[in-house]
Amino acid sequence: GKDDCTIIEGAGRSEDIKVRVQQIRDHIEKTDSDYDREKFQERLAKLTGGVAVISVGASTEAEMKQTKARMEDALHATRAAVEEGILPGGGVALLRAISAVEKLELPGDEAIGARIIAKALEAPARTIAENCGKDGAVIADEIRQLSGSMGYDAASDEYVDMLKAGILDPAKVVRNALSNAASIAGLMLTTSVLVTKTEDADGGKKPASEGVIR
């Protein structure tokens, strides 16, 4: 079409391409603009390999934006999976990590902290189950009784092999989520005042501006 252009061959000298690739990588590291970073990454992809264009369409603008956001989430998840691999999803990987935490022999307050972390590792699996109207504690306990990548598939209400079922989490995402949660928890322990939201009588959340200081 009049808006498209395809260039055949003319790839250029490999030495020149390598120099340009390094220049673009330097630009990516130095730029503070998310827009510029995205464009540099697109250019880098075109120079170092192949590039795919996914066209997102919908009946309404709102639907299109939602679909585009899902596609971007899938893209970022795929990139993270390529970097550090995958883990069984549904909170299974974190539940399997509990046994490693429980084996730690720690003194005093450190042991208390380890117990808190072990309890927190149950939260994702429990929350998924509770969102489906199930007893989160029961589901989490059932998963812990299973082994390997066996977990709870909320869509089918069955216990399945999460890897075979395609229910996956990028290892990088799980690691960063746990690391960030620990960082925030540590920050809260050294915080004197927190502004929180309060619940209305009907269970709804009030805006932060109408919250309370603790």
PDB file of C-alpha atoms in Angstrom:
ATOM      1  CA  GLY A   1       0.000   0.000   0.000  1.00  0.00           C
ATOM      2  CA  LYS A   2       0.995   3.651  -0.224  1.00  0.00           C
ATOM      3  CA  ASP A   3       1.787   3.717   3.512  1.00  0.00           C
ATOM      4  CA  ASP A   4       4.134   0.706   3.421  1.00  0.00           C
ATOM      5  CA  CYS A   5       7.686   0.268   2.171  1.00  0.00           C
ATOM      6  CA  THR A   6       9.690  -2.954   1.953  1.00  0.00           C
ATOM      7  CA  ILE A   7      13.465  -2.825   1.463  1.00  0.00           C
ATOM      8  CA  ILE A   8      14.984  -5.992   0.013  1.00  0.00           C
ATOM      9  CA  GLU A   9      18.652  -6.775   0.733  1.00  0.00           C
ATOM     10  CA  GLY A  10      21.001  -3.841   1.265  1.00  0.00           C
ATOM     11  CA  ALA A  11      21.806  -5.121   4.778  1.00  0.00           C
ATOM     12  CA  GLY A  12      25.090  -3.237   4.977  1.00  0.00           C
ATOM     13  CA  ARG A  13      28.483  -4.225   6.414  1.00  0.00           C
ATOM     14  CA  SER A  14      28.285  -6.314   9.594  1.00  0.00           C
ATOM     15  CA  GLU A  15      30.995  -4.197  11.263  1.00  0.00           C
ATOM     16  CA  ASP A  16      29.004  -1.001  10.704  1.00  0.00           C
ATOM     17  CA  ILE A  17      25.845  -2.649  12.014  1.00  0.00           C
ATOM     18  CA  LYS A  18      27.619  -3.778  15.195  1.00  0.00           C
ATOM     19  CA  VAL A  19      28.864  -0.240  15.817  1.00  0.00           C
ATOM     20  CA  ARG A  20      25.378   1.186  15.331  1.00  0.00           C
ATOM     21  CA  VAL A  21      23.846  -1.483  17.587  1.00  0.00           C
ATOM     22  CA  GLN A  22      26.226  -0.533  20.387  1.00  0.00           C
ATOM     23  CA  GLN A  23      25.399   3.154  19.902  1.00  0.00           C
ATOM     24  CA  ILE A  24      21.683   2.415  20.235  1.00  0.00           C
ATOM     25  CA  ARG A  25      22.275   0.357  23.383  1.00  0.00           C
ATOM     26  CA  ASP A  26      24.180   3.289  24.853  1.00  0.00           C
ATOM     27  CA  HIS A  27      21.244   5.574  24.033  1.00  0.00           C
ATOM     28  CA  ILE A  28      18.834   3.150  25.743  1.00  0.00           C
ATOM     29  CA  GLU A  29      20.897   3.210  28.945  1.00  0.00           C
ATOM     30  CA  LYS A  30      21.237   6.992  29.000  1.00  0.00           C
ATOM     31  CA  THR A  31      17.750   8.171  28.004  1.00  0.00           C
ATOM     32  CA  ASP A  32      15.196   9.177  30.649  1.00  0.00           C
ATOM     33  CA  SER A  33      12.297   9.165  28.192  1.00  0.00           C
ATOM     34  CA  ASP A  34      10.142   6.025  28.074  1.00  0.00           C
ATOM     35  CA  TYR A  35       9.034   6.972  24.552  1.00  0.00           C
ATOM     36  CA  ASP A  36      12.609   7.325  23.296  1.00  0.00           C
ATOM     37  CA  ARG A  37      13.617   4.092  25.021  1.00  0.00           C
ATOM     38  CA  GLU A  38      10.786   2.216  23.299  1.00  0.00           C
ATOM     39  CA  LYS A  39      11.767   3.608  19.891  1.00  0.00           C
ATOM     40  CA  PHE A  40      15.430   2.746  20.452  1.00  0.00           C
ATOM     41  CA  GLN A  41      14.444  -0.798  21.409  1.00  0.00           C
ATOM     42  CA  GLU A  42      12.386  -1.122  18.233  1.00  0.00           C
ATOM     43  CA  ARG A  43      15.338   0.074  16.157  1.00  0.00           C
ATOM     44  CA  LEU A  44      17.655  -2.325  17.977  1.00  0.00           C
ATOM     45  CA  ALA A  45      15.310  -5.234  17.263  1.00  0.00           C
ATOM     46  CA  LYS A  46      15.236  -4.390  13.565  1.00  0.00           C
ATOM     47  CA  LEU A  47      19.030  -4.292  13.365  1.00  0.00           C
ATOM     48  CA  THR A  48      19.783  -7.404  15.428  1.00  0.00           C
ATOM     49  CA  GLY A  49      17.055  -9.749  14.258  1.00  0.00           C
ATOM     50  CA  GLY A  50      13.432  -9.853  13.242  1.00  0.00           C
ATOM     51  CA  VAL A  51      10.589  -7.623  14.311  1.00  0.00           C
ATOM     52  CA  ALA A  52       6.869  -8.383  14.494  1.00  0.00           C
ATOM     53  CA  VAL A  53       4.066  -5.841  14.324  1.00  0.00           C
ATOM     54  CA  ILE A  54       0.799  -6.714  16.071  1.00  0.00           C
ATOM     55  CA  SER A  55      -2.162  -4.622  14.935  1.00  0.00           C
ATOM     56  CA  VAL A  56      -4.844  -4.253  17.596  1.00  0.00           C
ATOM     57  CA  GLY A  57      -8.392  -3.414  16.529  1.00  0.00           C
ATOM     58  CA  ALA A  58     -11.706  -3.227  18.342  1.00  0.00           C
ATOM     59  CA  SER A  59     -15.246  -1.869  18.080  1.00  0.00           C
ATOM     60  CA  THR A  60     -14.641   0.921  20.583  1.00  0.00           C
ATOM     61  CA  GLU A  61     -11.636   2.933  21.711  1.00  0.00           C
ATOM     62  CA  ALA A  62     -11.988   1.663  25.285  1.00  0.00           C
ATOM     63  CA  GLU A  63     -11.953  -1.950  24.106  1.00  0.00           C
ATOM     64  CA  MET A  64      -8.965  -1.244  21.872  1.00  0.00           C
ATOM     65  CA  LYS A  65      -6.986   0.290  24.751  1.00  0.00           C
ATOM     66  CA  GLN A  66      -7.800  -2.675  26.985  1.00  0.00           C
ATOM     67  CA  THR A  67      -6.756  -5.155  24.313  1.00  0.00           C
ATOM     68  CA  LYS A  68      -3.568  -3.202  23.629  1.00  0.00           C
ATOM     69  CA  ALA A  69      -2.734  -3.185  27.356  1.00  0.00           C
ATOM     70  CA  ARG A  70      -3.168  -6.962  27.491  1.00  0.00           C
ATOM     71  CA  MET A  71      -0.921  -7.409  24.476  1.00  0.00           C
ATOM     72  CA  GLU A  72       1.747  -5.220  26.080  1.00  0.00           C
ATOM     73  CA  ASP A  73       1.494  -7.228  29.319  1.00  0.00           C
ATOM     74  CA  ALA A  74       1.941 -10.444  27.347  1.00  0.00           C
ATOM     75  CA  LEU A  75       4.942  -8.963  25.533  1.00  0.00           C
ATOM     76  CA  HIS A  76       6.652  -7.880  28.755  1.00  0.00           C
ATOM     77  CA  ALA A  77       5.924 -11.264  30.358  1.00  0.00           C
ATOM     78  CA  THR A  78       7.443 -13.049  27.365  1.00  0.00           C
ATOM     79  CA  ARG A  79      10.575 -10.898  27.500  1.00  0.00           C
ATOM     80  CA  ALA A  80      10.938 -11.602  31.221  1.00  0.00           C
ATOM     81  CA  ALA A  81      10.475 -15.337  30.613  1.00  0.00           C
ATOM     82  CA  VAL A  82      13.191 -15.328  27.949  1.00  0.00           C
ATOM     83  CA  GLU A  83      15.589 -13.584  30.359  1.00  0.00           C
ATOM     84  CA  GLU A  84      15.213 -15.805  33.438  1.00  0.00           C
ATOM     85  CA  GLY A  85      12.916 -18.693  32.546  1.00  0.00           C
ATOM     86  CA  ILE A  86       9.461 -19.680  33.771  1.00  0.00           C
ATOM     87  CA  LEU A  87       7.821 -21.059  36.916  1.00  0.00           C
ATOM     88  CA  PRO A  88       4.472 -22.759  37.534  1.00  0.00           C
ATOM     89  CA  GLY A  89       1.861 -20.017  37.949  1.00  0.00           C
ATOM     90  CA  GLY A  90      -1.042 -19.565  40.323  1.00  0.00           C
ATOM     91  CA  GLY A  91       1.260 -18.896  43.269  1.00  0.00           C
ATOM     92  CA  VAL A  92       2.611 -22.462  43.176  1.00  0.00           C
ATOM     93  CA  ALA A  93       6.274 -21.437  42.972  1.00  0.00           C
ATOM     94  CA  LEU A  94       5.953 -19.255  46.073  1.00  0.00           C
ATOM     95  CA  LEU A  95       4.167 -22.020  47.979  1.00  0.00           C
ATOM     96  CA  ARG A  96       6.995 -24.425  47.134  1.00  0.00           C
ATOM     97  CA  ALA A  97       9.478 -21.874  48.510  1.00  0.00           C
ATOM     98  CA  ILE A  98       7.845 -21.991  51.955  1.00  0.00           C
ATOM     99  CA  SER A  99       9.582 -25.250  52.885  1.00  0.00           C
ATOM    100  CA  ALA A 100      12.980 -23.655  52.197  1.00  0.00           C
ATOM    101  CA  VAL A 101      12.116 -20.729  54.476  1.00  0.00           C
ATOM    102  CA  GLU A 102      10.890 -23.054  57.224  1.00  0.00           C
ATOM    103  CA  LYS A 103      14.188 -24.969  57.190  1.00  0.00           C
ATOM    104  CA  LEU A 104      16.194 -21.860  58.069  1.00  0.00           C
ATOM    105  CA  GLU A 105      17.626 -21.897  61.587  1.00  0.00           C
ATOM    106  CA  LEU A 106      17.502 -18.269  62.673  1.00  0.00           C
ATOM    107  CA  PRO A 107      17.728 -16.572  66.073  1.00  0.00           C
ATOM    108  CA  GLY A 108      15.100 -14.401  67.762  1.00  0.00           C
ATOM    109  CA  ASP A 109      13.556 -11.684  65.626  1.00  0.00           C
ATOM    110  CA  GLU A 110      15.001 -13.173  62.447  1.00  0.00           C
ATOM    111  CA  ALA A 111      12.993 -16.345  63.053  1.00  0.00           C
ATOM    112  CA  ILE A 112       9.854 -14.233  63.490  1.00  0.00           C
ATOM    113  CA  GLY A 113      10.618 -12.475  60.212  1.00  0.00           C
ATOM    114  CA  ALA A 114      11.038 -15.832  58.453  1.00  0.00           C
ATOM    115  CA  ARG A 115       7.631 -16.970  59.726  1.00  0.00           C
ATOM    116  CA  ILE A 116       6.059 -13.761  58.420  1.00  0.00           C
ATOM    117  CA  ILE A 117       7.631 -14.321  55.002  1.00  0.00           C
ATOM    118  CA  ALA A 118       6.454 -17.940  54.945  1.00  0.00           C
ATOM    119  CA  LYS A 119       2.918 -16.755  55.667  1.00  0.00           C
ATOM    120  CA  ALA A 120       3.133 -14.053  53.003  1.00  0.00           C
ATOM    121  CA  LEU A 121       4.215 -16.608  50.394  1.00  0.00           C
ATOM    122  CA  GLU A 122       0.753 -18.175  50.678  1.00  0.00           C
ATOM    123  CA  ALA A 123      -1.024 -14.924  49.788  1.00  0.00           C
ATOM    124  CA  PRO A 124      -1.075 -15.157  45.952  1.00  0.00           C
ATOM    125  CA  ALA A 125      -2.514 -18.692  45.874  1.00  0.00           C
ATOM    126  CA  ARG A 126      -5.007 -17.875  48.633  1.00  0.00           C
ATOM    127  CA  THR A 127      -6.149 -14.696  46.890  1.00  0.00           C
ATOM    128  CA  ILE A 128      -6.681 -16.463  43.556  1.00  0.00           C
ATOM    129  CA  ALA A 129      -8.839 -19.079  45.273  1.00  0.00           C
ATOM    130  CA  GLU A 130     -10.809 -16.506  47.259  1.00  0.00           C
ATOM    131  CA  ASN A 131     -11.505 -14.518  44.094  1.00  0.00           C
ATOM    132  CA  CYS A 132     -13.229 -17.660  42.798  1.00  0.00           C
ATOM    133  CA  GLY A 133     -15.356 -17.983  45.926  1.00  0.00           C
ATOM    134  CA  LYS A 134     -13.230 -20.742  47.441  1.00  0.00           C
ATOM    135  CA  ASP A 135     -11.608 -21.048  50.859  1.00  0.00           C
ATOM    136  CA  GLY A 136      -8.118 -19.711  50.208  1.00  0.00           C
ATOM    137  CA  ALA A 137      -6.544 -21.437  53.201  1.00  0.00           C
ATOM    138  CA  VAL A 138      -7.912 -24.832  52.158  1.00  0.00           C
ATOM    139  CA  ILE A 139      -6.779 -24.454  48.537  1.00  0.00           C
ATOM    140  CA  ALA A 140      -3.291 -23.319  49.574  1.00  0.00           C
ATOM    141  CA  ASP A 141      -2.976 -26.281  51.946  1.00  0.00           C
ATOM    142  CA  GLU A 142      -4.127 -28.702  49.229  1.00  0.00           C
ATOM    143  CA  ILE A 143      -1.499 -27.346  46.833  1.00  0.00           C
ATOM    144  CA  ARG A 144       1.198 -27.749  49.473  1.00  0.00           C
ATOM    145  CA  GLN A 145       0.219 -31.404  49.860  1.00  0.00           C
ATOM    146  CA  LEU A 146       0.838 -31.881  46.140  1.00  0.00           C
ATOM    147  CA  SER A 147       4.309 -31.845  44.610  1.00  0.00           C
ATOM    148  CA  GLY A 148       6.256 -30.246  41.801  1.00  0.00           C
ATOM    149  CA  SER A 149       4.280 -28.012  39.467  1.00  0.00           C
ATOM    150  CA  MET A 150       0.850 -29.272  40.540  1.00  0.00           C
ATOM    151  CA  GLY A 151      -1.484 -26.414  41.463  1.00  0.00           C
ATOM    152  CA  TYR A 152      -5.023 -25.056  41.378  1.00  0.00           C
ATOM    153  CA  ASP A 153      -6.518 -24.022  38.028  1.00  0.00           C
ATOM    154  CA  ALA A 154      -9.134 -21.424  38.962  1.00  0.00           C
ATOM    155  CA  ALA A 155     -10.722 -21.492  35.491  1.00  0.00           C
ATOM    156  CA  SER A 156     -11.518 -25.221  35.567  1.00  0.00           C
ATOM    157  CA  ASP A 157     -11.720 -25.573  39.376  1.00  0.00           C
ATOM    158  CA  GLU A 158      -9.272 -28.477  39.199  1.00  0.00           C
ATOM    159  CA  TYR A 159      -5.796 -29.365  40.412  1.00  0.00           C
ATOM    160  CA  VAL A 160      -3.531 -29.678  37.384  1.00  0.00           C
ATOM    161  CA  ASP A 161       0.105 -29.657  36.330  1.00  0.00           C
ATOM    162  CA  MET A 162       0.497 -25.903  35.857  1.00  0.00           C
ATOM    163  CA  LEU A 163       3.389 -26.212  33.395  1.00  0.00           C
ATOM    164  CA  LYS A 164       1.516 -28.627  31.136  1.00  0.00           C
ATOM    165  CA  ALA A 165      -1.640 -26.507  31.403  1.00  0.00           C
ATOM    166  CA  GLY A 166       0.286 -23.423  30.287  1.00  0.00           C
ATOM    167  CA  ILE A 167      -0.349 -21.557  33.549  1.00  0.00           C
ATOM    168  CA  LEU A 168       3.025 -19.899  33.967  1.00  0.00           C
ATOM    169  CA  ASP A 169       4.787 -16.995  35.624  1.00  0.00           C
ATOM    170  CA  PRO A 170       8.089 -15.520  34.424  1.00  0.00           C
ATOM    171  CA  ALA A 171      10.714 -16.224  37.096  1.00  0.00           C
ATOM    172  CA  LYS A 172      11.903 -12.614  36.880  1.00  0.00           C
ATOM    173  CA  VAL A 173       8.412 -11.301  37.696  1.00  0.00           C
ATOM    174  CA  VAL A 174       8.024 -13.589  40.716  1.00  0.00           C
ATOM    175  CA  ARG A 175      11.487 -12.703  41.997  1.00  0.00           C
ATOM    176  CA  ASN A 176      10.970  -8.971  41.595  1.00  0.00           C
ATOM    177  CA  ALA A 177       7.524  -9.096  43.198  1.00  0.00           C
ATOM    178  CA  LEU A 178       8.949 -10.785  46.289  1.00  0.00           C
ATOM    179  CA  SER A 179      11.960  -8.476  46.411  1.00  0.00           C
ATOM    180  CA  ASN A 180       9.810  -5.345  46.056  1.00  0.00           C
ATOM    181  CA  ALA A 181       7.360  -6.557  48.698  1.00  0.00           C
ATOM    182  CA  ALA A 182      10.234  -7.115  51.135  1.00  0.00           C
ATOM    183  CA  SER A 183      11.581  -3.650  50.350  1.00  0.00           C
ATOM    184  CA  ILE A 184       8.219  -1.989  51.032  1.00  0.00           C
ATOM    185  CA  ALA A 185       7.764  -3.990  54.234  1.00  0.00           C
ATOM    186  CA  GLY A 186      11.183  -2.858  55.443  1.00  0.00           C
ATOM    187  CA  LEU A 187      10.295   0.738  54.637  1.00  0.00           C
ATOM    188  CA  MET A 188       7.040   0.493  56.598  1.00  0.00           C
ATOM    189  CA  LEU A 189       8.891  -0.799  59.651  1.00  0.00           C
ATOM    190  CA  THR A 190      10.907   2.421  59.774  1.00  0.00           C
ATOM    191  CA  THR A 191       7.950   4.715  59.024  1.00  0.00           C
ATOM    192  CA  SER A 192       6.385   6.789  61.783  1.00  0.00           C
ATOM    193  CA  VAL A 193       3.165   7.797  59.989  1.00  0.00           C
ATOM    194  CA  LEU A 194       1.038   6.129  57.296  1.00  0.00           C
ATOM    195  CA  VAL A 195      -1.966   7.568  55.443  1.00  0.00           C
ATOM    196  CA  THR A 196      -4.503   4.812  54.809  1.00  0.00           C
ATOM    197  CA  LYS A 197      -7.928   4.489  53.232  1.00  0.00           C
ATOM    198  CA  THR A 198     -10.928   3.815  55.449  1.00  0.00           C
ATOM    199  CA  GLU A 199     -13.956   1.727  54.528  1.00  0.00           C
ATOM    200  CA  ASP A 200     -17.470   3.115  54.221  1.00  0.00           C
ATOM    201  CA  ALA A 201     -20.336   1.427  55.988  1.00  0.00           C
ATOM    202  CA  ASP A 202     -21.121  -0.472  52.755  1.00  0.00           C
ATOM    203  CA  GLY A 203     -17.550  -1.743  52.506  1.00  0.00           C
ATOM    204  CA  GLY A 204     -16.387   0.692  49.836  1.00  0.00           C
ATOM    205  CA  LYS A 205     -13.084   2.549  50.026  1.00  0.00           C
ATOM    206  CA  LYS A 206     -12.942   6.249  50.731  1.00  0.00           C
ATOM    207  CA  PRO A 207     -10.429   8.408  48.820  1.00  0.00           C
ATOM    208  CA  ALA A 208      -7.007   8.774  50.420  1.00  0.00           C
ATOM    209  CA  SER A 209      -7.824  12.444  51.080  1.00  0.00           C
ATOM    210  CA  GLU A 210     -10.605  11.238  53.375  1.00  0.00           C
ATOM    211  CA  GLY A 211      -8.525   8.563  55.027  1.00  0.00           C
ATOM    212  CA  VAL A 212      -6.885   8.482  58.422  1.00  0.00           C
ATOM    213  CA  ILE A 213      -3.336   9.024  59.619  1.00  0.00           C
ATOM    214  CA  ARG A 214      -1.838   6.142  61.582  1.00  0.00           C
TER     215      ARG A 214
END
